[in-house]
Amino acid sequence: MAPTDPHSYTDSAHPVTTHITLSLYIDFPSTTIHGSALLTLTSPHTGPISLDTRSLTIHQILDPKTLTPLPHSLSPTTSFLGQCLSVHLSNHSSILVTYSTSPSSSALQWLSPPQTFNKKYPYVYTQCQSIHARSVFPCHDTPAARIRYAAVINIPRELSAVMAAKHVNRRDPVPREVEGVGWGSEMDSMWAAEGRVVEEFEMGLPVPPYLFAFAVGELGFREVGVRTRVYAEAVPELLDAAAREFAGAEEMIRQGERLFGEYCWERFDLLVLPPSFPYGGMENPRMVFLTPTVIKGDASGAQVVAHELAHSWTGNLITNKNNEHFWLNEGFTTYAERRIVEAVQGEDRAALNIGIGWRGLNEEMERFKDNMEFTKLKTKQEGVDPDDVYSQVPYEKGFQFLWRIERQIGRPAFDEFLKKYIATFKFKSIDTETFLDFLKSNIPGIEKDINLELWTEGIGIPPDAYEPVSNIYTQIISLANEFKLGRMPREDEVADWQGQEWELYLENLPKSVEASQILALDARYRLSESKDYELKVAFLQLAISSGCRDYYGEVEKTLKEVGRMKYLRPLYTALVQGAGKEEEKILAKRVFTEARVCYHPIAQGVVESIFAKHL
Ligand code: BES
Ligand code: ZN
């Protein structure tokens, strides 16, 4: 056994999957998917081959040519890695698996009608990064093994399906079209039953499995650009607001192309998910998934869109070989995002984003002070659940590293280097060493000016990292320092502030201040009632850590209306961290018990591990 990825059972000595054909029957009443997966390997193989699965029930494993069963075994579930499905091949180059997911499959969130906007139909969507694709279909679930795929999704006729893939057709299901897969006659008649429809998709470019994504619900869309539609639940006000918020998408794509080369995914559609979506955005190719919390009416959603768009080059074209090199995805993307933001919104806005990132990076040093491994860019993740160690470090330290290189060689040379890097490694999955070798051979002598080893393998923040300077950034930091001396900002000083300015201000206040100061600040600026969750959560976090109980009602409400982990993590942590605080701990446990069903399984897991650590 020669694993290439600490998070996968894939054996690097064996052929890997290059193509998957999926048939998925979405069964809302049982919140399961009945599926068949036809896996094609790089070459014929004899002997065992290892696939990743998690909470799947395997029905049959067949030789697709003869439909005869192939010997196989499923290891017990020992951890978040799921189960290793070992199939014994005799010169086979393809495998057919029929299986069902379980209601607890970690990639899938099933929403009942009352949990949707229109409250009429159910909804289901996937979130596969980092290692949840295996809970939707058996696969070599490592970004080292890129796949093309075709998928047929069978859904109730009132609904529609979207995928991070090309839409090919919506048509009636054909009786027995999946006959060959041996699902049995019951499944065959369900497939073509009255009231069902199938949607067909194709992903013709090789992508890592974590970019597999679909959503099914009562969906509508608006056109916002020549290659961009925004999709969301079919609620006219929601669609209109989303279309307004993301009207600038095409301009961002053009800036991206200017900076990083051709946009090669053809479409750049956006899907606005229900409020329980656990991330701000997910860079699913051709169709980025977004939290509805970015729609605030002040065009600030642009930052998240710029980020997910930037992944079209860094992450989706060049991919980290495994999660130990995650900074290659997120650090490059954070750098690229800020270049796009600078081009469309100006230098001050970009500097503000860098400042918020800088603050975040410094806070992560505190969070990981007993586990400094995760302050490195390149990390060891054997036995580590990537969802547990998700942090700003790969984003912000990665950004700082690239920014440092830019300062060293100058922007024109760095721009040229980036374009060449992307052109050289597109559609490849690489590691930190490959990047460093490429850097050293294209920028000779760079290792004499920058301590590359300290940056990539060292803990903490290197001394040549850099806090941004800009008028607005500096002004906000000094106002935050004055608050410590008892002075609140005047109306005229904050007149132009949007959410991000406030966020930066709040995050630079001391962790704990007098409750009376919090109340006074809120009485003047109404931060606790803001529609901007970034700001509101920063405020509530400060209120909790200052022991100001007046806002616990608002905390509870927030924890029950959104499932974005960026908000759940700090709020639950602030409630349960530290000695004493019995009332807070009881509150946290009660709220989680009540809100749990509304969270995505990944978010449920993350809150559970916060509790396990602190309770
Ligand atoms: N790819 C990430 C989201 C992700 C990371 C999902 C790891 C699962 C595991 C996405 O591109 C991202 O970084 N989203 C950010 C957006 C922000 C940086 C603008 C988020 O969700 O907060
Ligand atoms: Zn990202």
XYZ file of C-alpha atoms and ligand atoms in Angstrom:
638
model
C 0.000 0.000 0.000
C 1.474 3.317 -1.092
C -0.918 6.122 -0.165
C -0.417 9.483 -1.889
C -2.978 11.187 0.213
C -3.463 10.876 3.987
C -7.184 11.368 3.400
C -7.764 8.642 0.847
C -7.509 4.857 0.564
C -6.275 5.306 -3.024
C -3.143 3.257 -3.667
C -0.737 5.185 -5.863
C 0.737 1.957 -7.220
C -2.606 1.097 -8.860
C -4.472 2.656 -11.783
C -6.913 5.424 -10.838
C -10.337 6.458 -12.135
C -10.371 8.803 -15.114
C -14.099 8.817 -15.900
C -17.309 8.163 -13.991
C -20.801 7.698 -15.389
C -23.385 8.281 -12.681
C -27.106 7.577 -12.539
C -28.639 9.093 -9.434
C -32.213 8.602 -8.283
C -33.008 11.365 -5.776
C -35.455 9.981 -3.229
C -36.748 12.822 -1.046
C -39.094 10.763 1.169
C -36.220 8.586 2.405
C -33.521 11.304 2.035
C -31.333 8.887 0.159
C -29.910 8.587 -3.324
C -29.971 5.274 -5.159
C -27.098 5.330 -7.560
C -25.020 3.491 -10.038
C -21.453 4.469 -10.796
C -19.467 3.186 -13.746
C -15.790 3.840 -13.091
C -13.232 3.723 -15.894
C -9.607 3.254 -14.907
C -6.401 4.555 -16.495
C -5.457 0.980 -17.472
C -6.565 -2.635 -16.980
C -5.659 -4.033 -13.592
C -5.386 -7.394 -11.939
C -5.619 -7.689 -8.163
C -7.294 -5.534 -5.536
C -8.126 -1.886 -6.108
C -9.098 0.490 -3.280
C -11.916 3.023 -3.451
C -13.169 5.522 -0.889
C -16.741 5.344 0.398
C -18.489 6.861 3.391
C -21.899 5.815 4.688
C -22.777 4.088 1.411
C -24.671 0.802 1.216
C -23.131 -1.204 -1.595
C -25.639 -3.382 -3.461
C -23.632 -4.887 -6.277
C -20.230 -4.644 -7.879
C -20.153 -5.913 -11.438
C -17.968 -6.304 -14.453
C -19.812 -3.839 -16.719
C -19.208 -5.921 -19.845
C -20.559 -9.233 -18.591
C -22.613 -8.024 -15.612
C -21.008 -10.715 -13.493
C -20.233 -9.894 -9.861
C -16.705 -8.909 -8.857
C -15.339 -10.077 -5.493
C -15.071 -7.208 -3.037
C -14.927 -6.266 0.629
C -15.722 -3.197 2.668
C -13.504 -2.261 5.627
C -15.139 -1.205 8.906
C -15.683 2.521 9.514
C -12.865 3.638 11.745
C -12.856 7.403 11.269
C -13.866 10.380 9.153
C -12.090 8.642 6.250
C -15.064 6.340 5.822
C -14.662 2.809 4.495
C -12.229 1.328 2.022
C -14.029 -0.580 -0.727
C -11.601 -3.136 -2.076
C -12.580 -4.702 -5.416
C -10.713 -7.644 -6.884
C -10.091 -7.201 -10.609
C -8.886 -9.642 -13.251
C -7.570 -7.537 -16.094
C -10.562 -5.181 -15.794
C -10.418 -1.497 -16.712
C -13.899 -0.614 -15.492
C -16.124 -1.300 -12.498
C -19.867 -0.895 -12.058
C -21.179 -0.240 -8.552
C -24.803 0.049 -7.484
C -25.329 1.590 -4.081
C -27.457 3.839 -1.886
C -26.389 6.814 0.178
C -27.625 7.156 3.745
C -29.600 10.040 5.276
C -26.443 11.000 7.162
C -24.164 11.134 4.089
C -21.824 13.952 5.014
C -21.837 15.781 1.662
C -25.607 16.028 1.412
C -27.996 18.385 3.071
C -31.666 17.526 2.669
C -34.100 20.341 3.394
C -37.745 19.631 4.067
C -40.284 22.039 2.502
C -40.636 24.157 5.682
C -36.865 24.740 5.615
C -37.044 26.403 2.173
C -38.089 29.923 1.163
C -41.269 28.917 -0.658
C -42.011 26.150 1.843
C -43.547 24.055 -0.903
C -40.923 21.602 -2.122
C -37.916 19.844 -0.661
C -34.340 20.743 -1.597
C -31.035 18.861 -1.601
C -27.483 19.975 -2.340
C -23.906 18.740 -2.030
C -20.739 20.144 -0.473
C -17.895 17.746 -1.308
C -14.715 19.592 -0.383
C -12.568 18.371 1.225
C -13.346 14.657 1.536
C -17.101 14.214 1.229
C -17.501 13.188 -2.436
C -17.086 9.611 -1.193
C -20.397 9.924 0.654
C -22.205 10.528 -2.684
C -20.489 7.922 -4.881
C -17.589 5.488 -4.516
C -14.417 6.989 -5.978
C -10.724 7.643 -5.678
C -11.469 10.620 -3.487
C -8.151 12.397 -3.765
C -7.453 15.571 -5.739
C -4.406 13.743 -7.126
C -6.786 11.707 -9.314
C -8.678 13.969 -11.707
C -11.905 12.719 -13.293
C -14.260 13.570 -16.111
C -17.863 12.557 -15.545
C -21.352 12.247 -16.983
C -24.378 12.280 -14.695
C -28.062 11.541 -15.105
C -30.136 12.804 -12.202
C -33.657 11.476 -11.744
C -35.871 13.939 -9.820
C -39.528 14.851 -9.231
C -40.929 16.677 -12.258
C -41.823 19.856 -10.317
C -38.161 20.410 -9.507
C -35.016 21.088 -11.472
C -31.411 20.095 -11.035
C -28.248 22.123 -11.562
C -24.693 20.838 -11.574
C -21.140 22.088 -11.707
C -21.093 20.595 -15.190
C -22.571 21.235 -18.616
C -26.351 20.795 -18.809
C -27.083 18.467 -21.708
C -30.757 17.590 -21.538
C -33.979 17.477 -19.528
C -36.164 14.604 -20.663
C -38.527 11.839 -19.640
C -36.864 8.891 -17.986
C -36.761 5.836 -20.216
C -38.045 2.620 -18.659
C -35.182 0.196 -18.064
C -32.534 2.695 -19.172
C -30.448 1.635 -16.219
C -31.459 -2.001 -16.582
C -27.912 -3.160 -17.067
C -26.968 -2.103 -13.612
C -29.124 -4.710 -11.944
C -31.042 -2.523 -9.511
C -33.910 -4.931 -9.546
C -37.375 -4.433 -10.968
C -38.587 -2.224 -8.129
C -35.889 0.339 -8.885
C -36.577 0.100 -12.624
C -40.205 1.031 -12.154
C -39.384 3.852 -9.715
C -36.918 5.289 -12.228
C -39.524 5.727 -14.967
C -42.523 6.355 -12.722
C -45.115 9.003 -13.449
C -44.007 12.395 -12.163
C -40.258 11.844 -12.619
C -37.908 13.596 -15.008
C -34.187 13.230 -15.691
C -31.578 15.919 -16.154
C -28.342 15.039 -17.923
C -24.986 16.692 -17.362
C -21.420 16.313 -18.493
C -18.086 17.492 -17.138
C -15.664 17.110 -20.011
C -12.608 18.569 -18.292
C -10.658 16.594 -15.677
C -11.485 17.849 -12.179
C -10.639 16.691 -8.655
C -13.574 14.768 -7.088
C -14.165 17.476 -4.475
C -15.481 19.713 -7.277
C -18.417 17.383 -7.958
C -21.596 19.289 -7.080
C -25.328 19.426 -7.681
C -28.463 20.957 -6.225
C -32.106 19.975 -6.700
C -35.052 22.149 -5.771
C -37.613 24.580 -7.059
C -35.058 26.737 -8.850
C -35.238 29.858 -10.992
C -32.617 32.073 -12.599
C -31.791 35.512 -13.977
C -29.333 36.356 -16.737
C -26.608 38.675 -15.447
C -23.940 38.442 -18.145
C -23.019 36.733 -21.404
C -21.707 33.681 -19.582
C -23.380 34.160 -16.214
C -26.773 33.341 -14.805
C -27.635 33.497 -11.159
C -29.776 30.641 -9.881
C -31.650 30.478 -6.592
C -34.902 29.195 -5.211
C -37.674 30.496 -7.470
C -38.521 33.570 -5.402
C -38.684 36.695 -7.589
C -37.375 39.095 -4.909
C -34.469 36.794 -4.089
C -33.555 36.345 -7.753
C -33.747 40.078 -8.420
C -31.625 40.940 -5.395
C -29.065 38.315 -6.401
C -28.992 39.585 -9.988
C -28.312 43.125 -8.731
C -25.650 41.998 -6.292
C -23.736 40.016 -8.907
C -24.181 42.289 -11.913
C -20.414 42.897 -12.003
C -19.489 39.251 -12.618
C -18.565 39.648 -16.294
C -16.215 42.535 -15.556
C -14.485 40.387 -12.952
C -14.089 37.490 -15.395
C -12.470 39.878 -17.888
C -10.059 41.169 -15.257
C -9.292 37.586 -14.302
C -8.504 36.708 -17.913
C -6.253 39.727 -18.251
C -4.334 38.747 -15.132
C -4.276 34.955 -15.260
C -5.032 33.869 -18.822
C -8.036 32.444 -20.618
C -11.140 31.454 -18.627
C -11.497 27.881 -19.750
C -14.715 26.671 -18.071
C -17.033 28.305 -20.627
C -19.808 29.293 -18.202
C -19.565 31.115 -14.881
C -22.983 30.616 -13.288
C -23.769 31.314 -9.655
C -26.099 29.378 -7.368
C -27.389 31.099 -4.250
C -28.100 28.395 -1.686
C -30.387 28.304 1.347
C -29.031 30.041 4.503
C -27.720 26.756 5.896
C -24.970 26.563 3.242
C -21.871 25.985 5.408
C -19.434 28.207 3.481
C -19.367 31.709 2.058
C -18.698 30.276 -1.344
C -17.553 27.080 -3.023
C -15.722 27.177 -6.325
C -17.642 24.413 -8.086
C -16.624 24.717 -11.756
C -19.096 26.374 -14.140
C -21.391 26.982 -11.158
C -20.118 28.596 -8.000
C -22.186 27.905 -4.865
C -22.811 30.923 -2.602
C -24.337 31.661 0.783
C -27.332 34.011 0.642
C -25.680 36.054 3.410
C -23.496 37.760 0.799
C -26.542 39.442 -0.697
C -26.609 42.667 1.296
C -27.458 45.188 -1.338
C -24.117 46.977 -1.086
C -22.223 45.002 -3.727
C -19.924 43.539 -1.069
C -20.750 40.055 -2.336
C -18.227 40.935 -5.027
C -15.373 39.834 -2.787
C -16.705 36.320 -2.363
C -17.473 36.081 -6.076
C -13.962 37.356 -6.905
C -12.557 34.650 -4.653
C -14.548 31.779 -6.143
C -13.901 33.085 -9.648
C -10.162 33.219 -8.937
C -10.306 29.491 -8.120
C -11.122 28.948 -11.803
C -7.374 29.337 -12.312
C -5.877 28.530 -8.917
C -7.526 25.460 -7.437
C -9.618 24.206 -10.316
C -6.947 24.392 -13.036
C -3.953 23.892 -10.745
C -5.021 21.788 -7.800
C -3.343 20.864 -4.535
C -2.246 17.237 -4.722
C -3.704 16.616 -1.285
C -4.908 18.676 1.649
C -1.412 19.038 3.130
C -0.760 21.517 0.323
C -4.137 23.273 0.639
C -2.375 26.646 0.712
C -1.595 26.185 -3.000
C -5.360 26.406 -3.570
C -6.362 29.024 -1.051
C -3.247 31.185 -0.732
C -2.972 31.676 -4.487
C -6.702 32.254 -4.720
C -6.656 34.856 -1.957
C -3.852 36.647 -3.777
C -5.717 36.406 -7.111
C -9.006 37.496 -5.482
C -7.356 40.669 -4.163
C -5.875 41.470 -7.548
C -9.365 41.229 -9.070
C -10.858 43.309 -6.235
C -8.142 45.911 -6.733
C -8.903 46.074 -10.452
C -12.671 46.454 -10.052
C -13.026 48.244 -6.707
C -9.727 50.035 -6.260
C -6.635 49.845 -4.073
C -8.258 51.020 -0.854
C -10.829 48.234 -0.902
C -8.100 45.678 -1.601
C -5.996 47.081 1.261
C -8.957 46.785 3.584
C -9.384 43.137 2.642
C -5.695 42.537 3.249
C -6.061 44.240 6.638
C -9.005 42.045 7.655
C -6.971 39.047 6.533
C -3.948 40.180 8.531
C -6.064 40.448 11.684
C -7.494 36.973 10.994
C -4.043 35.485 10.517
C -2.849 36.890 13.828
C -5.890 35.474 15.576
C -5.234 31.998 14.168
C -1.784 32.089 15.801
C -3.599 32.387 19.114
C -6.031 29.568 18.213
C -3.203 27.206 17.268
C -0.763 28.191 19.987
C -0.823 24.635 21.370
C -0.793 23.043 17.944
C 1.695 25.056 15.919
C 1.734 22.499 13.089
C -1.341 24.252 11.706
C 0.398 27.595 11.552
C 2.582 26.155 8.771
C 1.777 26.425 5.084
C 2.677 22.808 4.406
C 1.099 20.689 7.128
C 1.130 17.064 8.200
C -2.424 15.751 8.162
C -2.116 12.039 8.848
C -5.056 11.220 11.140
C -6.381 14.780 10.947
C -9.888 15.654 9.776
C -9.462 18.598 7.379
C -12.769 20.093 8.553
C -11.369 20.342 12.103
C -8.264 22.308 11.144
C -9.832 24.564 8.540
C -8.428 28.026 9.209
C -7.278 31.321 7.738
C -3.639 30.203 7.762
C -3.484 28.683 4.253
C -5.392 31.713 2.942
C -3.603 34.546 4.671
C -0.123 33.178 5.254
C -0.248 31.867 1.677
C -1.313 35.323 0.503
C 1.501 36.931 2.519
C 4.071 34.563 1.012
C 3.044 35.406 -2.555
C 2.815 39.106 -1.748
C 6.352 38.882 -0.351
C 7.573 37.387 -3.625
C 5.743 40.110 -5.543
C 7.486 42.794 -3.467
C 10.838 41.146 -4.111
C 10.660 40.877 -7.883
C 8.175 43.630 -8.690
C 4.641 43.355 -9.974
C 5.331 43.044 -13.736
C 7.737 40.140 -13.201
C 5.380 38.477 -10.712
C 2.438 38.797 -13.110
C 4.439 37.143 -15.825
C 5.517 34.406 -13.428
C 1.890 33.734 -12.379
C 0.680 33.410 -15.954
C 3.493 31.010 -16.750
C 2.827 28.991 -13.582
C -0.839 28.597 -14.521
C -0.086 27.716 -18.151
C 2.520 25.155 -17.078
C 0.496 23.269 -14.473
C -3.098 23.598 -15.685
C -5.136 20.428 -15.178
C -2.396 19.097 -12.893
C -2.444 18.365 -9.184
C 0.794 19.516 -7.586
C 2.560 19.850 -4.238
C 4.551 22.581 -2.496
C 7.907 21.215 -3.738
C 6.758 21.405 -7.365
C 5.817 25.030 -6.835
C 9.125 25.849 -5.131
C 11.174 24.152 -7.871
C 9.266 26.105 -10.502
C 9.762 29.331 -8.557
C 13.504 28.800 -8.168
C 14.046 27.888 -11.788
C 12.045 30.858 -13.093
C 13.320 33.417 -10.609
C 16.954 32.452 -10.175
C 18.422 33.443 -6.823
C 15.010 33.993 -5.138
C 16.042 31.624 -2.347
C 18.839 34.032 -1.399
C 16.393 36.888 -0.864
C 13.490 35.038 0.706
C 13.723 32.223 3.218
C 11.470 29.838 1.269
C 11.870 27.051 3.767
C 10.850 29.253 6.676
C 7.804 30.419 4.754
C 6.592 26.974 3.703
C 7.748 24.742 6.565
C 8.142 27.117 9.477
C 5.597 27.859 12.193
C 4.126 31.294 12.924
C 4.306 34.477 10.900
C 7.693 35.148 9.268
C 9.314 38.510 10.112
C 9.094 39.708 6.519
C 5.287 39.380 6.394
C 3.666 42.738 5.988
C 0.745 44.637 7.514
C -0.922 46.678 4.766
C -0.826 50.460 4.727
C -3.582 52.629 3.343
C -5.387 55.707 4.614
C -8.614 54.014 5.481
C -6.902 50.997 7.057
C -4.656 53.132 9.238
C -7.519 55.380 10.267
C -9.663 52.442 11.367
C -6.847 50.902 13.394
C -6.183 54.165 15.188
C -9.877 54.664 15.946
C -9.948 51.133 17.389
C -6.955 52.028 19.560
C -8.725 55.156 20.775
C -11.752 53.098 21.798
C -9.442 51.337 24.219
C -8.903 54.767 25.822
C -12.630 55.340 25.995
C -13.366 57.317 22.824
C -16.114 56.161 20.520
C -15.908 57.118 16.812
C -17.940 60.199 15.852
C -20.728 60.024 13.247
C -18.698 62.014 10.739
C -15.784 59.595 11.117
C -17.873 56.569 10.225
C -20.227 58.198 7.723
C -18.709 56.284 4.771
C -18.196 53.017 6.551
C -19.637 49.858 5.061
C -19.697 46.436 6.654
C -16.019 45.705 6.094
C -14.864 48.932 7.744
C -16.920 48.106 10.818
C -15.725 44.532 10.775
C -12.107 45.656 10.787
C -12.822 48.163 13.536
C -14.556 45.618 15.785
C -11.920 42.977 15.214
C -9.224 45.383 16.341
C -10.897 46.160 19.654
C -9.630 44.275 22.729
C -11.165 40.799 23.157
C -13.013 41.933 26.210
C -14.323 45.396 27.042
C -16.754 46.837 29.610
C -20.367 45.798 28.984
C -21.355 49.458 29.300
C -19.044 50.360 26.396
C -20.631 47.680 24.212
C -24.114 48.940 25.000
C -23.097 52.519 24.272
C -21.512 51.617 20.957
C -24.596 49.675 19.918
C -26.984 52.383 21.109
C -25.277 54.769 18.731
C -24.599 52.569 15.723
C -27.119 49.713 15.955
C -24.547 47.067 15.110
C -26.447 44.195 16.692
C -29.308 44.727 14.252
C -27.177 44.917 11.132
C -28.218 42.874 8.117
C -24.536 42.370 7.429
C -23.623 39.146 9.186
C -19.868 39.769 9.089
C -20.380 42.889 11.141
C -23.134 41.530 13.309
C -21.182 38.392 14.207
C -18.030 40.411 14.973
C -20.161 42.522 17.314
C -21.908 39.571 18.974
C -18.611 37.790 19.458
C -17.271 40.846 21.277
C -20.449 41.024 23.350
C -20.129 37.372 24.420
C -16.447 37.581 25.256
C -17.144 40.735 27.273
C -19.885 38.933 29.201
C -22.583 41.319 27.979
C -25.679 39.145 28.288
C -28.099 41.641 26.783
C -27.355 40.204 23.346
C -27.842 36.498 23.985
C -31.272 36.628 22.370
C -29.711 38.006 19.231
C -26.954 35.380 19.392
C -29.544 32.614 19.551
C -31.497 34.085 16.649
C -28.360 34.333 14.519
C -27.304 30.759 15.278
C -30.740 29.596 14.202
C -31.051 31.528 10.975
C -27.694 30.844 9.305
C -25.496 27.769 8.977
C -22.370 29.400 7.565
C -19.496 28.018 9.611
C -17.660 31.325 9.520
C -20.389 32.565 11.895
C -21.143 29.380 13.819
C -17.515 28.737 14.779
C -16.730 32.053 16.528
C -20.132 32.338 18.197
C -20.225 28.809 19.608
C -16.537 29.048 20.544
C -17.048 32.366 22.347
C -19.927 30.815 24.289
C -18.200 27.635 25.456
C -14.532 28.613 25.699
C -13.003 29.335 29.078
C -13.677 28.532 32.691
C -16.977 29.217 34.448
C -19.563 30.571 32.015
C -22.131 27.939 32.996
C -25.017 29.973 31.632
C -23.276 30.372 28.255
C -22.504 26.689 27.999
C -26.083 25.725 28.735
C -27.263 28.251 26.156
C -24.863 26.890 23.525
C -25.986 23.302 24.092
C -29.660 24.164 23.994
C -29.380 26.277 20.859
C -27.374 23.587 19.078
C -29.916 20.909 20.005
C -32.668 23.050 18.534
C -30.781 24.324 15.473
C -28.906 21.143 14.582
C -31.388 19.805 12.016
C -31.029 23.041 10.081
C -27.241 22.731 9.738
C -25.366 20.930 6.989
C -23.780 17.684 8.297
C -20.297 19.250 7.964
C -21.340 22.167 10.166
C -22.933 19.771 12.679
C -19.602 17.959 12.892
C -17.656 21.166 13.387
C -19.894 22.394 16.221
C -19.662 18.958 17.827
C -15.885 19.131 17.783
C -15.917 22.617 19.325
C -18.053 21.176 22.129
C -15.812 18.129 22.480
C -12.815 20.401 22.949
C -14.327 22.827 25.429
C -17.135 21.075 27.299
N -12.905 26.245 -1.257
C -13.306 27.144 -0.246
C -14.342 26.565 0.678
C -13.911 25.279 1.349
C -12.644 25.121 1.858
C -14.804 24.263 1.469
C -12.281 23.925 2.466
C -14.441 23.076 2.079
C -13.176 22.903 2.581
C -13.845 28.459 -0.826
O -13.195 28.860 -1.979
C -13.605 29.540 0.181
O -12.471 29.767 0.491
N -14.648 30.199 0.667
C -14.527 31.302 1.573
C -14.773 32.575 0.792
C -13.992 33.751 1.249
C -12.519 33.503 1.402
C -14.215 34.935 0.334
C -15.577 31.160 2.658
O -16.422 30.270 2.557
O -15.543 31.877 3.630
Zn -11.202 29.455 -1.602
